[in-house]
Amino acid sequence: MNKADKIFIGLIVVISCLLYVPSLWYAYQNQGSVKEVVVSYKDKVVLQKRLSLDHVYEVKGTLGPVKVEVKDEKVRVEKETSPYHLCSIQGWVDDVNRPIVCLPNNIVVEIRSASDKEADIDTVIQ
């Protein structure tokens, strides 16, 4: 290994660390905010509850009822009617960036920060 290889490896390590820092910053930015679970059916919000309320909710899907469980500020699809039960297999989600998508039932379960309502607008065009 010559000097150029060592410089190249060093640059790769530095660039990797610099790319990792923004993801950590974003994760800790939303940590203290109030979160809510939002369940959408065919792009229409059918359920919107605080994530701190432990409960099992039932919403209507295309193939039948879908049970969404909220517990310990995490959410999962507990039971649904679909051929392969892919929604239930996804397990518990507690991250804002990781939705549960149930395509056979046209259901999307996502966690949103309560402060995201103001953050929905990215740009203003005049």
Short mmCIF file of C-alpha atoms in Angstrom, two decimals:
data_model
loop_
_atom_site.label_atom_id
_atom_site.label_comp_id
_atom_site.label_asym_id
_atom_site.label_seq_id
_atom_site.Cartn_x
_atom_site.Cartn_y
_atom_site.Cartn_z
CA MET A 1 0.00 0.00 0.00
CA ASN A 2 1.56 3.27 -1.10
CA LYS A 3 1.01 6.85 0.05
CA ALA A 4 -1.79 7.54 -2.47
CA ASP A 5 -3.76 4.53 -1.22
CA LYS A 6 -3.53 5.74 2.38
CA ILE A 7 -4.71 9.23 1.38
CA PHE A 8 -7.59 7.72 -0.59
CA ILE A 9 -8.71 5.54 2.34
CA GLY A 10 -8.46 8.53 4.68
CA LEU A 11 -10.64 10.62 2.35
CA ILE A 12 -13.25 7.85 2.16
CA VAL A 13 -13.40 7.64 5.97
CA VAL A 14 -13.75 11.42 6.34
CA ILE A 15 -16.46 11.64 3.66
CA SER A 16 -18.36 8.73 5.27
CA CYS A 17 -18.32 10.47 8.65
CA LEU A 18 -19.47 13.75 7.10
CA LEU A 19 -22.40 12.00 5.40
CA TYR A 20 -23.42 10.32 8.66
CA VAL A 21 -23.57 13.53 10.72
CA PRO A 22 -26.67 15.06 9.00
CA SER A 23 -28.70 11.90 9.59
CA LEU A 24 -27.83 11.99 13.30
CA TRP A 25 -28.72 15.67 13.47
CA TYR A 26 -32.13 15.03 11.88
CA ALA A 27 -32.84 12.12 14.23
CA TYR A 28 -32.06 14.15 17.35
CA GLN A 29 -33.90 17.19 16.05
CA ASN A 30 -37.28 15.42 16.20
CA GLN A 31 -36.54 13.54 19.42
CA GLY A 32 -38.26 15.88 21.87
CA SER A 33 -41.27 16.76 19.72
CA VAL A 34 -44.76 15.34 20.16
CA LYS A 35 -45.42 12.59 17.65
CA GLU A 36 -48.67 11.30 16.24
CA VAL A 37 -49.68 8.30 14.19
CA VAL A 38 -51.48 9.04 10.93
CA VAL A 39 -53.34 6.29 9.06
CA SER A 40 -54.37 7.02 5.47
CA TYR A 41 -56.74 5.04 3.26
CA LYS A 42 -56.51 5.86 -0.45
CA ASP A 43 -54.65 9.11 0.33
CA LYS A 44 -57.29 10.30 2.82
CA VAL A 45 -56.50 10.53 6.52
CA VAL A 46 -58.86 8.19 8.43
CA LEU A 47 -57.08 8.18 11.79
CA GLN A 48 -54.81 10.66 13.52
CA LYS A 49 -53.91 10.04 17.18
CA ARG A 50 -51.09 10.93 19.55
CA LEU A 51 -48.38 8.30 19.74
CA SER A 52 -48.37 8.47 23.53
CA LEU A 53 -51.88 6.92 23.74
CA ASP A 54 -51.60 3.12 23.91
CA HIS A 55 -54.54 1.61 22.06
CA VAL A 56 -55.55 -0.75 19.25
CA TYR A 57 -57.43 0.99 16.43
CA GLU A 58 -59.32 -0.64 13.60
CA VAL A 59 -59.60 1.00 10.18
CA LYS A 60 -61.31 -0.19 7.03
CA GLY A 61 -59.02 -1.43 4.27
CA THR A 62 -59.79 -2.61 0.75
CA LEU A 63 -59.63 -6.32 1.67
CA GLY A 64 -61.06 -5.97 5.17
CA PRO A 65 -60.37 -4.44 8.56
CA VAL A 66 -56.80 -3.49 9.53
CA LYS A 67 -55.85 -3.38 13.23
CA VAL A 68 -53.21 -0.77 14.07
CA GLU A 69 -51.62 -1.05 17.52
CA VAL A 70 -49.95 1.88 19.27
CA LYS A 71 -47.86 1.00 22.31
CA ASP A 72 -44.86 2.62 24.06
CA GLU A 73 -44.68 5.33 21.38
CA LYS A 74 -44.33 2.70 18.63
CA VAL A 75 -46.84 1.57 16.03
CA ARG A 76 -47.44 -1.63 14.07
CA VAL A 77 -50.10 -3.34 12.01
CA GLU A 78 -51.29 -6.06 14.34
CA LYS A 79 -53.68 -7.88 12.04
CA GLU A 80 -54.88 -7.41 8.48
CA THR A 81 -56.45 -9.34 5.65
CA SER A 82 -54.00 -9.70 2.78
CA PRO A 83 -52.47 -12.61 0.87
CA TYR A 84 -48.97 -12.52 2.41
CA HIS A 85 -49.53 -10.40 5.55
CA LEU A 86 -46.68 -8.09 4.59
CA CYS A 87 -48.01 -5.25 6.74
CA SER A 88 -47.89 -7.33 9.92
CA ILE A 89 -44.43 -8.66 9.12
CA GLN A 90 -42.96 -5.12 9.04
CA GLY A 91 -43.17 -5.02 12.85
CA TRP A 92 -42.89 -2.06 15.20
CA VAL A 93 -42.01 1.38 13.85
CA ASP A 94 -40.93 4.33 15.99
CA ASP A 95 -39.14 6.42 13.37
CA VAL A 96 -40.66 9.37 11.53
CA ASN A 97 -38.91 8.36 8.30
CA ARG A 98 -40.21 4.78 8.14
CA PRO A 99 -43.87 4.35 7.13
CA ILE A 100 -45.77 1.07 7.07
CA VAL A 101 -47.27 0.64 3.61
CA CYS A 102 -49.98 -1.96 3.11
CA LEU A 103 -50.60 -1.95 -0.63
CA PRO A 104 -53.25 -4.71 -0.81
CA ASN A 105 -55.42 -2.72 1.63
CA ASN A 106 -54.42 0.76 0.37
CA ILE A 107 -53.38 1.70 3.92
CA VAL A 108 -50.36 3.80 4.89
CA VAL A 109 -49.39 4.11 8.56
CA GLU A 110 -46.85 6.79 9.36
CA ILE A 111 -45.52 8.67 12.33
CA ARG A 112 -45.44 12.43 12.04
CA SER A 113 -44.05 15.05 14.32
CA ALA A 114 -46.74 17.44 15.52
CA SER A 115 -44.50 20.29 14.40
CA ASP A 116 -44.42 18.91 10.83
CA LYS A 117 -47.57 20.84 9.99
CA GLU A 118 -45.51 24.01 9.73
CA ALA A 119 -42.66 22.16 8.02
CA ASP A 120 -44.86 20.90 5.17
CA ILE A 121 -44.13 24.07 3.22
CA ASP A 122 -40.66 23.90 1.79
CA THR A 123 -40.60 26.92 -0.45
CA VAL A 124 -42.67 29.98 -1.12
CA ILE A 125 -43.02 31.17 -4.68
CA GLN A 126 -44.22 34.70 -5.30
#
